[in-house]
C-alpha positions as YAML, in Angstrom:
chain: A
units: angstrom
residues:
- id: 1
  name: MET
  ca: [0.24, -0.02, 0.18]
- id: 2
  name: PHE
  ca: [0.44, 3.74, -0.73]
- id: 3
  name: LEU
  ca: [-0.26, 7.32, 0.41]
- id: 4
  name: VAL
  ca: [-0.79, 10.01, -1.62]
- id: 5
  name: GLY
  ca: [-1.80, 13.32, 0.24]
- id: 6
  name: LEU
  ca: [-4.30, 15.60, -0.66]
- id: 7
  name: SER
  ca: [-4.38, 19.78, 0.16]
- id: 8
  name: GLY
  ca: [-5.47, 22.72, -1.13]
- id: 9
  name: GLY
  ca: [-6.32, 26.08, 0.29]
- id: 10
  name: ILE
  ca: [-9.55, 27.79, 2.17]
- id: 11
  name: ALA
  ca: [-11.86, 28.01, -0.98]
- id: 12
  name: SER
  ca: [-9.74, 26.73, -3.56]
- id: 13
  name: GLY
  ca: [-12.41, 23.33, -4.21]
- id: 14
  name: LYS
  ca: [-11.14, 20.56, -2.75]
- id: 15
  name: SER
  ca: [-14.16, 19.19, -1.74]
- id: 16
  name: THR
  ca: [-15.11, 19.00, -5.38]
- id: 17
  name: VAL
  ca: [-11.81, 16.93, -6.12]
- id: 18
  name: VAL
  ca: [-12.53, 14.32, -3.23]
- id: 19
  name: ALA
  ca: [-16.45, 13.93, -4.68]
- id: 20
  name: VAL
  ca: [-15.39, 12.60, -7.85]
- id: 21
  name: LEU
  ca: [-12.12, 10.32, -6.23]
- id: 22
  name: ARG
  ca: [-15.02, 8.93, -4.22]
- id: 23
  name: GLU
  ca: [-17.31, 8.34, -7.06]
- id: 24
  name: LEU
  ca: [-13.90, 6.33, -9.11]
- id: 25
  name: GLY
  ca: [-14.20, 4.20, -6.21]
- id: 26
  name: CYS
  ca: [-10.91, 6.06, -3.94]
- id: 27
  name: ALA
  ca: [-9.96, 5.31, -0.45]
- id: 28
  name: VAL
  ca: [-10.42, 8.58, 0.61]
- id: 29
  name: ILE
  ca: [-9.47, 9.82, 4.49]
- id: 30
  name: ASP
  ca: [-10.88, 13.25, 5.46]
- id: 31
  name: ALA
  ca: [-8.93, 14.82, 8.08]
- id: 32
  name: ASP
  ca: [-11.62, 17.21, 8.48]
- id: 33
  name: VAL
  ca: [-14.23, 14.62, 9.48]
- id: 34
  name: ILE
  ca: [-12.03, 13.43, 12.36]
- id: 35
  name: ALA
  ca: [-10.94, 16.82, 13.27]
- id: 36
  name: ARG
  ca: [-15.06, 17.01, 13.96]
- id: 37
  name: GLU
  ca: [-15.05, 13.56, 15.60]
- id: 38
  name: VAL
  ca: [-11.91, 14.44, 17.82]
- id: 39
  name: VAL
  ca: [-13.21, 17.66, 19.27]
- id: 40
  name: GLN
  ca: [-16.73, 15.74, 20.92]
- id: 41
  name: PRO
  ca: [-17.06, 16.03, 24.28]
- id: 42
  name: HIS
  ca: [-15.86, 12.15, 25.31]
- id: 43
  name: PHE
  ca: [-12.52, 12.83, 23.64]
- id: 44
  name: LYS
  ca: [-9.23, 13.35, 25.09]
- id: 45
  name: ALA
  ca: [-9.02, 16.21, 23.16]
- id: 46
  name: TYR
  ca: [-12.18, 18.24, 24.19]
- id: 47
  name: GLN
  ca: [-11.11, 18.18, 28.02]
- id: 48
  name: GLN
  ca: [-7.84, 20.07, 26.86]
- id: 49
  name: ILE
  ca: [-9.36, 22.55, 24.24]
- id: 50
  name: VAL
  ca: [-12.22, 23.42, 27.00]
- id: 51
  name: HIS
  ca: [-9.20, 24.04, 29.85]
- id: 52
  name: TYR
  ca: [-7.21, 26.30, 27.39]
- id: 53
  name: PHE
  ca: [-9.70, 28.39, 25.32]
- id: 54
  name: GLY
  ca: [-12.46, 28.67, 28.21]
- id: 55
  name: PRO
  ca: [-15.91, 27.66, 28.35]
- id: 56
  name: GLU
  ca: [-17.16, 30.38, 26.39]
- id: 57
  name: ILE
  ca: [-16.31, 28.35, 23.32]
- id: 58
  name: LEU
  ca: [-18.73, 26.02, 24.12]
- id: 59
  name: LEU
  ca: [-22.74, 25.97, 23.06]
- id: 60
  name: GLU
  ca: [-25.68, 24.97, 25.15]
- id: 61
  name: ASN
  ca: [-25.32, 21.41, 24.55]
- id: 62
  name: GLY
  ca: [-21.77, 21.31, 25.55]
- id: 63
  name: GLU
  ca: [-20.28, 21.34, 22.13]
- id: 64
  name: ILE
  ca: [-17.71, 23.23, 20.85]
- id: 65
  name: ASN
  ca: [-18.66, 26.02, 19.18]
- id: 66
  name: ARG
  ca: [-16.60, 25.63, 15.66]
- id: 67
  name: GLU
  ca: [-17.40, 28.94, 14.72]
- id: 68
  name: ALA
  ca: [-16.15, 30.98, 17.64]
- id: 69
  name: LEU
  ca: [-12.96, 28.90, 18.20]
- id: 70
  name: GLY
  ca: [-12.16, 29.59, 15.00]
- id: 71
  name: ASN
  ca: [-12.24, 33.39, 15.10]
- id: 72
  name: ILE
  ca: [-10.01, 33.30, 17.98]
- id: 73
  name: ILE
  ca: [-7.23, 31.21, 16.20]
- id: 74
  name: PHE
  ca: [-7.64, 32.92, 12.94]
- id: 75
  name: SER
  ca: [-6.60, 35.94, 14.54]
- id: 76
  name: CYS
  ca: [-3.88, 34.89, 16.87]
- id: 77
  name: PRO
  ca: [-1.61, 32.42, 15.51]
- id: 78
  name: GLU
  ca: [-0.05, 31.19, 18.97]
- id: 79
  name: LYS
  ca: [-3.22, 30.21, 19.41]
- id: 80
  name: ARG
  ca: [-3.80, 28.47, 16.37]
- id: 81
  name: GLN
  ca: [-0.58, 26.76, 17.09]
- id: 82
  name: LEU
  ca: [-1.78, 25.37, 20.41]
- id: 83
  name: LEU
  ca: [-4.94, 24.01, 18.83]
- id: 84
  name: ASN
  ca: [-3.32, 22.70, 16.21]
- id: 85
  name: SER
  ca: [-0.60, 21.11, 18.76]
- id: 86
  name: ILE
  ca: [-3.88, 19.17, 21.06]
- id: 87
  name: THR
  ca: [-5.59, 18.23, 17.92]
- id: 88
  name: HIS
  ca: [-3.13, 16.96, 15.68]
- id: 89
  name: PRO
  ca: [-2.13, 13.85, 17.34]
- id: 90
  name: GLU
  ca: [-5.56, 12.61, 18.22]
- id: 91
  name: ILE
  ca: [-6.45, 13.17, 13.96]
- id: 92
  name: GLN
  ca: [-3.18, 11.41, 12.95]
- id: 93
  name: LYS
  ca: [-4.16, 7.94, 15.83]
- id: 94
  name: GLU
  ca: [-7.60, 8.27, 14.25]
- id: 95
  name: MET
  ca: [-6.49, 8.55, 10.33]
- id: 96
  name: LEU
  ca: [-3.59, 5.51, 11.27]
- id: 97
  name: LYS
  ca: [-6.27, 3.08, 12.52]
- id: 98
  name: GLN
  ca: [-8.43, 4.16, 8.99]
- id: 99
  name: ILE
  ca: [-5.65, 3.42, 6.63]
- id: 100
  name: LEU
  ca: [-4.71, -0.07, 8.45]
- id: 101
  name: LYS
  ca: [-8.52, -0.68, 7.98]
- id: 102
  name: TYR
  ca: [-8.78, 0.12, 4.52]
- id: 103
  name: PHE
  ca: [-5.20, -2.25, 4.01]
- id: 104
  name: VAL
  ca: [-7.17, -5.16, 5.42]
- id: 105
  name: LEU
  ca: [-9.91, -4.64, 3.22]
- id: 106
  name: GLY
  ca: [-7.46, -4.57, 0.22]
- id: 107
  name: TYR
  ca: [-7.13, -1.29, -0.87]
- id: 108
  name: ARG
  ca: [-3.62, -0.64, -2.79]
- id: 109
  name: TYR
  ca: [-3.60, 3.16, -1.88]
- id: 110
  name: VAL
  ca: [-5.17, 5.34, 0.05]
- id: 111
  name: ILE
  ca: [-5.92, 9.29, -0.36]
- id: 112
  name: LEU
  ca: [-5.35, 11.58, 2.95]
- id: 113
  name: ASP
  ca: [-7.26, 14.52, 2.49]
- id: 114
  name: ILE
  ca: [-5.16, 17.00, 4.90]
- id: 115
  name: PRO
  ca: [-6.13, 20.55, 4.78]
- id: 116
  name: LEU
  ca: [-2.95, 21.54, 6.39]
- id: 117
  name: LEU
  ca: [-0.34, 18.88, 5.00]
- id: 118
  name: PHE
  ca: [1.77, 21.72, 3.60]
- id: 119
  name: GLU
  ca: [2.09, 23.39, 6.83]
- id: 120
  name: THR
  ca: [2.73, 20.49, 8.70]
- id: 121
  name: LYS
  ca: [5.84, 18.94, 6.62]
- id: 122
  name: ARG
  ca: [5.90, 15.98, 8.95]
- id: 123
  name: LEU
  ca: [3.48, 13.98, 7.49]
- id: 124
  name: THR
  ca: [4.38, 14.77, 3.86]
- id: 125
  name: LYS
  ca: [7.65, 11.83, 4.19]
- id: 126
  name: PHE
  ca: [5.17, 9.59, 4.26]
- id: 127
  name: MET
  ca: [2.89, 10.08, 0.94]
- id: 128
  name: LYS
  ca: [4.18, 8.50, -2.08]
- id: 129
  name: TYR
  ca: [2.34, 11.28, -3.47]
- id: 130
  name: THR
  ca: [1.17, 14.67, -3.24]
- id: 131
  name: VAL
  ca: [-2.20, 16.77, -4.89]
- id: 132
  name: LEU
  ca: [-2.20, 20.05, -4.23]
- id: 133
  name: VAL
  ca: [-5.89, 21.37, -5.67]
- id: 134
  name: TYR
  ca: [-4.86, 24.97, -6.77]
- id: 135
  name: CYS
  ca: [-6.77, 27.81, -8.21]
- id: 136
  name: ASP
  ca: [-5.57, 31.65, -8.38]
- id: 137
  name: PRO
  ca: [-5.37, 34.14, -5.62]
- id: 138
  name: PRO
  ca: [-8.28, 36.55, -6.91]
- id: 139
  name: THR
  ca: [-10.51, 33.45, -7.83]
- id: 140
  name: GLN
  ca: [-10.13, 32.20, -4.27]
- id: 141
  name: LEU
  ca: [-11.21, 35.78, -2.80]
- id: 142
  name: SER
  ca: [-14.44, 35.85, -4.93]
- id: 143
  name: ARG
  ca: [-15.54, 32.04, -3.88]
- id: 144
  name: LEU
  ca: [-14.88, 32.64, -0.31]
- id: 145
  name: MET
  ca: [-16.57, 36.09, 0.12]
- id: 146
  name: LYS
  ca: [-19.41, 34.19, -1.46]
- id: 147
  name: ARG
  ca: [-19.41, 31.21, -0.04]
- id: 148
  name: ASN
  ca: [-19.19, 32.13, 3.58]
- id: 149
  name: GLY
  ca: [-20.71, 35.83, 3.28]
- id: 150
  name: LEU
  ca: [-17.65, 37.60, 4.33]
- id: 151
  name: SER
  ca: [-16.53, 40.97, 3.73]
- id: 152
  name: GLN
  ca: [-13.16, 41.50, 1.44]
- id: 153
  name: ALA
  ca: [-11.28, 41.91, 4.51]
- id: 154
  name: GLU
  ca: [-12.58, 38.96, 6.55]
- id: 155
  name: ALA
  ca: [-12.05, 36.57, 3.73]
- id: 156
  name: GLU
  ca: [-8.41, 38.10, 3.14]
- id: 157
  name: ALA
  ca: [-7.88, 37.36, 6.48]
- id: 158
  name: ARG
  ca: [-8.69, 33.73, 6.88]
- id: 159
  name: ILE
  ca: [-6.55, 33.36, 3.16]
- id: 160
  name: ALA
  ca: [-3.73, 35.04, 5.20]
- id: 161
  name: SER
  ca: [-3.87, 32.84, 8.14]
- id: 162
  name: GLN
  ca: [-2.97, 29.63, 5.18]
- id: 163
  name: LEU
  ca: [0.20, 29.18, 3.79]
- id: 164
  name: PRO
  ca: [-0.20, 31.01, 0.44]
- id: 165
  name: LEU
  ca: [-1.35, 28.15, -2.56]
- id: 166
  name: ASP
  ca: [1.44, 29.50, -4.39]
- id: 167
  name: VAL
  ca: [4.38, 28.38, -1.88]
- id: 168
  name: LYS
  ca: [2.15, 25.16, -1.34]
- id: 169
  name: ARG
  ca: [2.09, 24.45, -5.45]
- id: 170
  name: LYS
  ca: [5.68, 24.04, -5.33]
- id: 171
  name: LEU
  ca: [5.83, 21.59, -2.56]
- id: 172
  name: ALA
  ca: [3.50, 19.45, -4.17]
- id: 173
  name: SER
  ca: [4.08, 16.74, -7.03]
- id: 174
  name: HIS
  ca: [0.82, 16.71, -8.69]
- id: 175
  name: ILE
  ca: [-1.71, 19.95, -9.33]
- id: 176
  name: ILE
  ca: [-5.19, 20.48, -9.90]
- id: 177
  name: ASP
  ca: [-6.11, 23.52, -11.36]
- id: 178
  name: ASN
  ca: [-9.64, 24.24, -10.14]
- id: 179
  name: SER
  ca: [-9.86, 28.26, -11.41]
- id: 180
  name: GLY
  ca: [-11.41, 27.02, -14.17]
- id: 181
  name: ASP
  ca: [-15.50, 25.17, -15.04]
- id: 182
  name: GLN
  ca: [-15.57, 21.86, -13.32]
- id: 183
  name: GLU
  ca: [-15.40, 20.11, -16.14]
- id: 184
  name: SER
  ca: [-12.09, 21.18, -16.53]
- id: 185
  name: THR
  ca: [-11.46, 20.03, -12.80]
- id: 186
  name: CYS
  ca: [-12.77, 16.62, -13.83]
- id: 187
  name: ARG
  ca: [-10.56, 15.97, -16.73]
- id: 188
  name: GLN
  ca: [-7.41, 16.46, -14.22]
- id: 189
  name: VAL
  ca: [-8.76, 14.13, -11.42]
- id: 190
  name: LEU
  ca: [-9.31, 11.57, -13.84]
- id: 191
  name: ARG
  ca: [-5.68, 11.55, -15.40]
- id: 192
  name: LEU
  ca: [-4.41, 11.96, -11.91]
- id: 193
  name: HIS
  ca: [-6.37, 8.38, -11.09]
- id: 194
  name: ALA
  ca: [-5.13, 6.64, -14.31]
- id: 195
  name: HIS
  ca: [-1.63, 8.02, -12.67]
- id: 196
  name: LEU
  ca: [-2.29, 6.18, -9.73]
- id: 197
  name: GLU
  ca: [-3.78, 3.24, -11.21]
- id: 198
  name: ASP
  ca: [-0.53, 3.05, -13.72]
- id: 199
  name: SER
  ca: [1.57, 3.29, -10.60]
- id: 200
  name: LEU
  ca: [-0.42, 0.00, -8.91]
- id: 201
  name: ASP
  ca: [0.75, -1.83, -12.62]
- id: 202
  name: PHE
  ca: [4.61, -0.85, -11.46]
- id: 203
  name: LEU
  ca: [3.89, -2.26, -8.07]
- id: 204
  name: TRP
  ca: [2.67, -5.57, -8.96]
- id: 205
  name: ALA
  ca: [5.35, -5.72, -12.11]
- id: 206
  name: TRP
  ca: [7.85, -4.79, -9.33]
- id: 207
  name: LEU
  ca: [6.66, -7.13, -6.78]
- id: 208
  name: ALA
  ca: [6.69, -10.00, -9.51]
- id: 209
  name: ALA
  ca: [9.76, -9.17, -10.93]
- id: 210
  name: GLY
  ca: [11.05, -10.01, -7.49]
- id: 211
  name: THR
  ca: [8.96, -12.79, -6.73]
- id: 212
  name: VAL
  ca: [10.30, -14.36, -10.53]
- id: 213
  name: VAL
  ca: [13.92, -13.09, -8.99]
- id: 214
  name: ALA
  ca: [13.71, -15.04, -5.56]
- id: 215
  name: GLY
  ca: [12.38, -18.26, -7.33]
- id: 216
  name: LEU
  ca: [15.25, -18.48, -10.07]
- id: 217
  name: GLY
  ca: [17.39, -17.42, -7.03]
- id: 218
  name: GLY
  ca: [16.12, -20.44, -4.83]
- id: 219
  name: LEU
  ca: [16.53, -23.03, -7.77]
- id: 220
  name: VAL
  ca: [19.57, -22.15, -8.57]
- id: 221
  name: TYR
  ca: [20.77, -22.58, -4.84]
- id: 222
  name: LEU
  ca: [19.19, -26.40, -4.75]
- id: 223
  name: LEU
  ca: [20.91, -26.87, -8.54]
- id: 224
  name: LEU
  ca: [24.77, -26.33, -6.52]
- id: 225
  name: GLY
  ca: [23.06, -28.46, -3.49]
- id: 226
  name: ARG
  ca: [22.79, -31.30, -5.49]
- id: 227
  name: PHE
  ca: [26.03, -30.57, -8.08]
- id: 228
  name: ILE
  ca: [27.77, -29.73, -4.66]
- id: 229
  name: SER
  ca: [26.32, -33.21, -3.35]
...
């Protein structure tokens, strides 16, 4: 099995790409979904978050108010780093469980949808490929303002809190440019999928070659043994 890291930026269209990959039958692990799960009241991270950020971030039902917490961390890099130090270890543990599940089910590669893949560089070394869903800065700003109902200043602040897409672009092994229409994006995803499937062909060829070499080596060993005896 090998791992593929998928990332993007806020409002770059990563969810569109993930939807197409899932339709193609790919195994995708969504770090955002896991991040929401690990901050539920019965998880360890929940207690730590409430301890450091205070009960004012809680909803009436006791769950964490993600919008209130988001407003705090977007305006304060130190608090964002603190939150990441609490949640990232728990997220990674849960992701590992899911990777093992797909391995047992026979999947040969798993796509890890990780928003901060390039910011937290520790994970990229485990990926055979890294994929960035890119869009040009004006399109990103426009989409974010429309999607979240933000002013230009608010949207710019959200985008500025992340590593710029043009920087991430240099770090990725594959780029899907989502600046255009959905049809163009889908064509690029199909090309990526074909490349991943070709990687499987290479893997099986490598394994087959290794098996043949090992078999021939064993045969030579047996023949030499007979000859010497």
